[in-house]
XYZ file of C-alpha atoms in Angstrom:
519
model
C -18.143 1.164 10.932
C -21.545 1.548 13.417
C -22.840 4.873 13.437
C -22.067 5.620 9.767
C -25.047 5.491 6.942
C -24.389 4.913 2.945
C -24.942 8.725 1.309
C -27.516 7.295 -1.137
C -29.214 4.564 1.561
C -29.751 8.041 3.902
C -31.075 9.868 1.379
C -33.586 7.851 -0.318
C -35.056 6.786 2.707
C -35.177 10.630 3.468
C -37.731 10.863 -0.093
C -39.455 7.668 0.800
C -40.135 9.071 3.835
C -41.312 12.438 2.405
C -44.904 12.824 1.448
C -43.353 16.653 -0.147
C -42.650 16.520 -4.181
C -40.567 19.448 -3.509
C -38.230 17.233 -0.687
C -37.924 13.833 -2.596
C -36.682 16.426 -5.798
C -34.155 18.179 -3.612
C -32.967 14.188 -2.100
C -32.755 13.054 -5.659
C -31.373 16.267 -7.135
C -28.091 16.098 -4.540
C -27.686 12.295 -5.492
C -27.313 13.376 -8.672
C -25.682 16.358 -9.217
C -24.538 17.790 -5.694
C -24.614 21.395 -4.603
C -27.699 22.268 -7.843
C -27.433 25.084 -9.719
C -29.501 27.903 -10.350
C -32.436 26.142 -12.745
C -32.515 22.954 -10.981
C -33.329 25.737 -7.512
C -35.925 26.888 -9.748
C -37.433 22.987 -10.513
C -37.669 22.734 -6.787
C -39.080 25.785 -5.878
C -41.657 25.389 -8.611
C -42.442 21.859 -6.829
C -43.068 23.806 -3.298
C -45.363 26.165 -4.628
C -47.584 23.879 -6.824
C -47.623 20.905 -4.491
C -46.709 18.899 -7.382
C -44.639 15.432 -6.920
C -41.382 14.670 -8.330
C -40.729 15.610 -11.331
C -36.578 13.330 -11.535
C -36.440 9.539 -10.962
C -35.574 7.545 -7.840
C -31.559 7.678 -8.415
C -31.033 3.985 -8.573
C -28.154 2.571 -5.258
C -25.054 2.368 -6.180
C -22.785 -0.145 -4.425
C -19.345 0.702 -3.845
C -16.910 -1.406 -6.275
C -13.848 -3.207 -5.297
C -10.862 -2.630 -7.524
C -7.687 -4.426 -8.178
C -5.314 -3.909 -10.135
C -3.939 -6.749 -12.092
C -1.569 -5.666 -13.983
C 1.074 -2.367 -15.525
C 2.525 -2.683 -19.013
C 4.910 -0.102 -19.134
C 5.209 0.467 -22.823
C 8.077 3.552 -22.770
C 8.905 6.784 -22.032
C 8.376 6.996 -17.722
C 11.550 7.924 -16.431
C 14.295 5.713 -18.045
C 12.213 2.495 -17.133
C 12.759 -0.522 -19.333
C 10.701 -0.386 -22.572
C 8.419 -3.551 -22.176
C 8.220 -4.335 -18.457
C 5.232 -6.125 -17.049
C 4.336 -6.560 -13.491
C 1.596 -8.044 -12.639
C -0.153 -7.347 -8.909
C -1.120 -9.616 -6.321
C -5.065 -9.804 -6.100
C -5.386 -10.846 -2.529
C -2.851 -9.949 -1.098
C 0.221 -8.361 -1.314
C 2.336 -7.271 -3.944
C 6.555 -6.754 -3.332
C 8.818 -4.799 -5.211
C 12.311 -4.594 -3.823
C 15.003 -2.571 -5.041
C 18.045 -0.008 -3.880
C 17.734 3.253 -4.528
C 17.650 4.284 -8.092
C 16.464 0.924 -9.659
C 13.461 2.421 -11.056
C 10.842 1.157 -8.264
C 9.251 4.830 -8.287
C 8.856 5.106 -10.990
C 6.025 2.184 -11.540
C 5.281 3.999 -8.042
C 5.065 7.783 -9.532
C 2.074 5.921 -12.466
C 0.390 4.512 -9.769
C 0.040 7.731 -7.376
C -0.473 9.835 -10.872
C -3.560 7.138 -11.452
C -4.867 7.888 -8.040
C -4.699 10.819 -7.527
C -1.969 11.375 -4.925
C -3.011 14.797 -2.572
C 0.981 15.849 -3.140
C 2.288 17.183 -6.650
C 5.132 14.297 -7.802
C 5.619 14.912 -12.208
C 6.008 11.358 -13.918
C 9.055 12.286 -15.971
C 10.565 11.146 -19.507
C 13.852 9.691 -20.222
C 16.171 12.293 -19.160
C 18.786 10.251 -20.489
C 17.695 10.542 -24.379
C 17.721 13.097 -26.310
C 14.284 12.974 -28.332
C 12.506 10.756 -25.434
C 9.240 8.916 -25.878
C 6.485 9.731 -24.412
C 4.889 8.146 -21.373
C 3.184 5.251 -22.118
C 1.345 2.884 -20.222
C -1.688 -0.292 -19.915
C -3.096 -0.770 -16.979
C -5.445 -3.916 -16.339
C -7.744 -3.947 -13.704
C -11.243 -5.479 -12.225
C -14.602 -4.155 -10.860
C -15.504 -7.091 -8.448
C -14.061 -9.255 -9.568
C -15.499 -7.980 -13.491
C -12.067 -7.355 -15.779
C -12.898 -4.033 -17.482
C -11.359 -2.964 -20.703
C -7.370 -2.114 -20.840
C -6.519 1.550 -19.814
C -4.130 3.569 -21.900
C -2.124 5.986 -19.948
C -0.093 8.395 -21.563
C 0.326 11.078 -19.424
C -0.728 13.904 -21.292
C -4.035 15.876 -21.249
C -5.262 13.874 -18.425
C -6.980 14.830 -15.093
C -4.818 13.193 -12.056
C -6.869 11.072 -10.062
C -9.216 9.191 -12.801
C -11.880 6.927 -11.834
C -11.842 4.206 -10.711
C -8.491 4.715 -10.078
C -9.176 7.280 -7.844
C -10.055 4.638 -5.178
C -6.183 3.402 -5.097
C -4.612 4.817 -1.365
C -0.905 5.939 -1.986
C 1.622 6.949 0.367
C 5.534 7.624 0.785
C 7.511 9.373 2.866
C 6.704 13.131 1.756
C 2.663 12.299 3.002
C 4.348 12.078 6.748
C 4.151 15.818 6.764
C 0.771 16.554 5.224
C -0.918 14.025 7.149
C 0.104 15.072 10.863
C 0.048 18.851 9.795
C -3.662 20.642 8.906
C -4.520 18.329 6.137
C -7.527 17.305 4.619
C -9.777 14.790 6.207
C -9.824 11.073 3.941
C -12.564 12.858 1.458
C -12.998 9.141 0.087
C -14.717 7.730 3.769
C -16.503 11.077 4.043
C -17.811 10.499 0.974
C -18.497 6.994 1.464
C -20.718 7.652 4.721
C -22.756 11.143 3.413
C -20.842 13.852 4.758
C -20.866 15.395 1.388
C -23.820 15.078 0.027
C -25.222 16.084 3.262
C -23.135 18.967 3.140
C -24.740 19.382 -0.411
C -27.987 18.117 1.014
C -28.025 21.562 3.273
C -26.437 24.408 0.800
C -29.244 23.052 -1.972
C -31.954 23.789 1.305
C -30.212 27.473 1.494
C -30.366 28.315 -1.865
C -34.428 26.766 -1.788
C -35.042 28.802 1.322
C -33.399 31.853 0.289
C -35.895 31.597 -3.426
C -38.403 31.056 -1.012
C -38.298 33.970 1.679
C -37.269 36.735 -1.803
C -40.531 35.358 -4.042
C -43.013 34.146 -1.570
C -41.635 34.625 2.015
C -45.675 34.162 3.805
C -45.212 30.603 2.373
C -41.970 30.345 4.773
C -43.682 28.988 7.122
C -44.335 25.576 4.892
C -40.513 24.784 4.835
C -40.548 23.533 8.137
C -41.147 19.918 7.497
C -39.450 17.569 9.810
C -37.619 15.812 7.624
C -35.341 18.576 6.611
C -34.156 18.426 10.638
C -32.855 15.621 10.779
C -30.096 16.120 9.410
C -27.282 16.690 11.721
C -23.536 17.329 9.694
C -21.538 18.171 12.641
C -22.867 15.399 13.953
C -21.844 13.179 11.165
C -18.365 14.195 11.554
C -17.676 13.941 15.039
C -18.898 10.327 14.822
C -16.232 10.132 11.787
C -13.596 11.513 14.205
C -13.999 9.907 17.283
C -14.445 6.420 15.052
C -11.114 7.723 13.692
C -9.234 8.309 17.372
C -10.341 5.340 18.690
C -8.530 3.505 15.848
C -6.042 5.942 15.805
C -5.240 5.510 19.659
C -4.673 1.593 19.081
C -2.786 2.182 15.533
C -0.489 4.222 17.624
C -0.514 1.808 20.178
C 0.942 -1.127 18.063
C 3.236 0.640 16.166
C 4.947 2.777 19.056
C 4.063 0.621 22.196
C 2.225 3.709 23.693
C -0.750 6.717 22.659
C 2.199 9.530 23.421
C -1.055 11.714 24.264
C -1.354 12.609 20.531
C -5.031 13.147 19.341
C -6.496 14.492 16.195
C -8.929 17.756 15.726
C -11.280 19.050 13.962
C -10.482 22.845 11.931
C -13.558 23.891 10.168
C -12.213 27.064 7.348
C -14.472 28.205 5.495
C -17.074 26.278 6.070
C -15.332 23.255 4.797
C -13.486 20.052 7.147
C -9.741 19.662 7.636
C -7.850 17.076 10.932
C -4.579 17.974 12.600
C -2.817 15.768 14.805
C -2.583 17.245 18.627
C -0.442 16.956 21.234
C -2.168 17.080 24.400
C 0.361 19.284 25.608
C 0.880 23.521 23.911
C 4.052 21.959 22.103
C 3.901 20.926 18.078
C 4.049 17.591 17.151
C 6.928 18.094 15.495
C 8.670 19.949 18.444
C 8.583 16.791 20.557
C 8.360 13.815 18.606
C 11.572 12.344 16.714
C 11.490 11.626 12.970
C 10.134 8.657 13.697
C 7.680 9.312 15.856
C 6.161 11.154 13.500
C 6.261 8.922 10.940
C 5.006 5.773 12.629
C 2.162 8.363 13.785
C 1.787 9.282 10.198
C 1.222 5.525 8.874
C -0.461 4.530 12.446
C -3.408 7.580 10.691
C -3.010 6.124 7.332
C -3.924 2.827 8.673
C -6.724 3.828 10.376
C -8.636 5.236 7.650
C -7.600 1.964 5.981
C -9.496 0.021 9.035
C -12.619 2.387 8.949
C -12.896 2.299 5.272
C -14.084 -1.016 5.281
C -13.055 -2.385 1.804
C -9.858 -3.980 -0.197
C -9.225 -1.189 -2.395
C -5.369 -0.471 -3.051
C -2.993 0.582 -1.468
C 0.426 1.819 -2.849
C 3.485 2.585 -0.725
C 6.798 3.708 -1.576
C 9.588 3.756 1.178
C 7.110 3.711 4.027
C 9.145 2.700 7.036
C 12.821 5.288 5.854
C 13.454 6.650 9.638
C 11.585 3.368 11.559
C 13.928 1.628 14.364
C 13.854 -1.997 13.136
C 11.304 -3.030 15.916
C 8.792 -0.454 14.501
C 9.246 -1.451 11.161
C 8.818 -5.645 11.991
C 5.068 -4.171 13.479
C 4.089 -2.180 10.395
C 4.501 -5.167 8.406
C 2.260 -7.560 10.762
C -0.253 -4.644 9.882
C 0.065 -4.578 6.280
C -0.169 -8.683 6.448
C -3.107 -8.189 7.871
C -5.102 -5.314 6.067
C -7.778 -6.733 4.057
C -6.476 -4.557 1.379
C -5.086 -5.184 -2.357
C -1.001 -3.672 -0.941
C 1.600 -2.747 -3.601
C 4.991 -1.977 -1.859
C 7.608 -0.324 -2.950
C 10.976 -0.822 -0.339
C 14.632 -0.723 -0.720
C 14.681 -2.050 3.460
C 15.846 -5.369 3.846
C 14.284 -5.782 7.440
C 10.739 -4.388 5.914
C 11.318 -6.835 3.370
C 12.287 -9.312 4.652
C 9.721 -9.458 7.510
C 7.510 -9.847 4.523
C 9.360 -12.197 3.136
C 10.443 -14.354 5.831
C 6.692 -14.390 7.830
C 4.837 -17.352 8.367
C 1.313 -15.792 8.024
C 2.113 -15.594 4.410
C 2.857 -17.870 0.557
C 5.440 -16.803 -1.480
C 4.058 -17.229 -5.344
C 6.376 -16.729 -8.147
C 5.375 -13.887 -10.704
C 2.343 -14.934 -12.697
C 1.427 -18.092 -10.372
C -0.806 -16.581 -8.255
C -4.909 -19.327 -7.533
C -7.255 -16.550 -8.705
C -8.644 -16.664 -4.873
C -7.048 -16.468 -1.481
C -7.226 -20.172 0.230
C -6.401 -20.977 4.223
C -5.670 -17.765 6.344
C -1.646 -17.130 5.147
C -1.355 -13.995 2.957
C 0.247 -14.085 -0.359
C 2.806 -12.257 -1.492
C 4.349 -12.109 -4.967
C 7.866 -10.742 -4.791
C 9.511 -8.555 -7.221
C 13.588 -7.605 -7.270
C 13.775 -4.059 -9.500
C 17.487 -3.594 -10.767
C 19.404 -1.444 -13.104
C 21.602 -1.829 -15.761
C 23.061 1.281 -17.054
C 21.336 3.897 -18.305
C 18.715 1.330 -18.236
C 16.229 1.201 -14.992
C 13.366 -0.993 -13.885
C 14.553 -4.007 -14.641
C 11.779 -6.576 -13.193
C 12.987 -10.613 -11.874
C 11.990 -12.456 -9.256
C 13.183 -11.807 -5.776
C 13.433 -15.407 -4.641
C 16.798 -15.515 -5.157
C 17.920 -13.815 -2.123
C 16.431 -17.087 -0.288
C 18.767 -19.921 0.300
C 16.093 -22.308 -0.373
C 16.225 -21.216 -4.133
C 19.801 -21.840 -4.375
C 19.541 -25.502 -2.998
C 17.268 -25.627 -5.147
C 19.737 -24.339 -8.438
C 22.297 -26.706 -6.862
C 20.488 -29.602 -6.881
C 20.152 -28.778 -10.799
C 24.127 -29.177 -10.876
C 24.417 -31.973 -8.786
C 21.806 -34.063 -10.863
C 23.025 -32.575 -13.951
C 24.666 -35.859 -15.877
C 27.002 -35.819 -17.381
C 28.773 -34.319 -14.722
C 32.008 -32.209 -14.997
C 34.076 -29.219 -13.804
C 31.460 -26.922 -15.307
C 28.263 -28.502 -12.775
C 31.113 -28.919 -10.077
C 31.615 -25.370 -10.240
C 28.012 -24.329 -10.902
C 26.953 -26.438 -7.548
C 29.705 -24.748 -5.540
C 28.872 -21.326 -6.352
C 25.182 -22.235 -5.227
C 25.477 -24.456 -2.394
C 28.737 -21.280 -1.092
C 25.299 -18.888 -1.398
C 23.056 -20.964 0.113
C 25.406 -20.999 3.400
C 26.053 -16.725 3.234
C 21.846 -16.967 3.559
C 20.967 -18.973 5.926
C 23.812 -17.375 7.933
C 21.794 -14.392 7.935
C 18.141 -16.653 8.216
C 19.354 -19.206 11.220
C 22.118 -16.992 13.312
C 21.056 -13.210 12.477
C 17.022 -14.355 11.962
C 16.453 -11.971 9.112
C 16.590 -8.373 11.429
C 19.778 -7.868 11.111
C 21.921 -9.406 8.670
C 24.565 -6.625 8.298
C 24.792 -6.132 11.973
C 28.269 -8.604 12.561
C 29.521 -7.437 8.815
C 33.285 -5.661 9.068
C 33.144 -4.143 5.715
C 34.872 -5.781 2.806
C 35.671 -9.110 5.261
C 32.577 -10.053 5.666
C 31.588 -11.806 8.420
C 33.909 -12.988 11.252
C 33.223 -17.074 11.585
C 34.881 -16.819 15.646
C 32.382 -14.018 16.031
C 29.157 -15.979 15.122
C 29.943 -19.039 17.314
C 29.700 -16.505 20.025
C 25.564 -15.836 18.842
C 23.356 -17.909 21.679
C 20.476 -17.452 19.189
C 21.175 -20.891 17.595
C 22.628 -23.661 19.190
C 27.101 -23.122 18.140
C 26.104 -26.897 16.351
C 24.350 -24.910 14.005
C 27.333 -22.508 13.406
C 29.661 -24.625 13.282
C 27.542 -26.923 10.770
C 27.443 -24.261 8.558
C 31.421 -23.189 8.789
C 32.149 -27.067 8.080
C 30.336 -26.649 4.701
C 31.782 -23.044 3.693
C 34.968 -24.516 4.457
C 34.953 -27.464 2.318
C 32.905 -24.983 -0.867
C 35.971 -22.672 -0.303
C 38.965 -25.331 -0.261
C 37.483 -26.309 -3.975
C 36.455 -25.560 -7.181
C 36.153 -22.101 -5.726
C 38.942 -20.443 -5.610
C 41.821 -20.355 -8.112
C 45.239 -22.094 -7.262
C 47.258 -25.322 -6.980
C 44.331 -26.612 -4.347
C 41.653 -26.978 -6.769
C 43.699 -28.760 -9.057
C 45.435 -30.944 -6.652
C 41.813 -31.343 -4.508
C 38.970 -30.777 -6.580
C 35.389 -30.829 -5.105
C 34.004 -34.082 -6.707
C 29.960 -34.979 -7.357
C 29.565 -36.525 -3.907
C 31.393 -34.321 -2.030
C 28.978 -31.655 -3.079
C 25.831 -33.803 -2.799
C 26.904 -34.722 1.401
C 26.752 -30.573 1.561
C 23.586 -30.491 -0.355
C 22.005 -32.884 2.323
C 23.459 -31.113 5.467
C 22.423 -27.440 4.718
C 18.912 -29.009 3.409
C 18.917 -30.520 7.251
C 19.545 -27.234 8.689
C 16.912 -25.342 6.124
């Protein structure tokens, strides 16, 4: 972030350089209060006239603290989420929350969006299935600079959307796409961190002081012309922000779309306030030229560019961010999320995005609440949830690892190693091994890219079609089919075959060993 100056350092340095008490006072009051009121202007004016020393104490520098959300406990009342649900978050990496539409995952997202103060109105509703629903209530555990803070009680009543320190959170869902590519506020967090709003406030305070001097003692107007008041270049600061953002955006768009497409960000000033707009290097509007997927990719590129400029690890929370995107862009976006240093909390129903992260060789998967205290090595930590519903109850949480062939092979081994080994253990082992084969087909043959491409409705996968694929050797396909046939001809179907030729312990152990070799 070369070229930017931290807000406190800049105004504190200005105060330290100046020999005038009223300049120091103006800096101190801007840092403490922003735009000062009439009484504050009067104090500065009196110092200007009397040549007195500053009367306010020099504010201490306040370096940015990094936020980590560690746990959300839903006590009740949010949508139809299960009361008492606990979602722990990965401190150093990605919390992946997978669930189909209607499973309840967005209920958790909306609580975090409310805490963050997201720009778009997204109400948190009570349980519509209950005649007298409970008031929404959650407990949020968090850390600042690695230090545990008192648990925050959130009840969605009498609270302002966006509460410190949770306003450090960046949120994104599909509704933010249009907001980002059309006229929108620039990243106020970033501009604030690098002084823009303090610079603007300081300029307004100077203008107020000048107006009072010109009203009360215009003969002293020349004394206002001290060099340090003219070193602030507000537009220059904004231009640096914009040019740096554009450079980042060029890189991110190319990573997601393969080329820039002639896209730029323009600044707009309205009534003295800055805005951004995404433009094409042509007379046509973005939404009239780019496809829905391309617009979404541009919005995500702009989001990542802002995150990169911030250079901190504060949380980013996303809800189904890849709707309308093809598999190639989804894979590239997953790679970008894995490389971000931010705490990432991702809610999604997209199996391709889920697998692109979950199966990546650059991540380590941990079970819920089993993460080490700090990240070790270069791999990103990932903690994965499955969200489901039962009847009218949503947001039921469990480990996502049940969609992993290794999980089912381990479960099968537990049945196989059980003593005594009887029909119940045989059937349990056969079920686990068959499920492992189904997942190995997705993993080894479809490479987790298009797990539904060769499915035919209720018929499932046709083995004859699998043997025509060349991504893996034919012997792997054949071996999977052989083991599948063994499991399907004994212990899995009702009928005489299961009684006449049941699967024995050693048969199941042989199948297990064959599948472990493929895994």
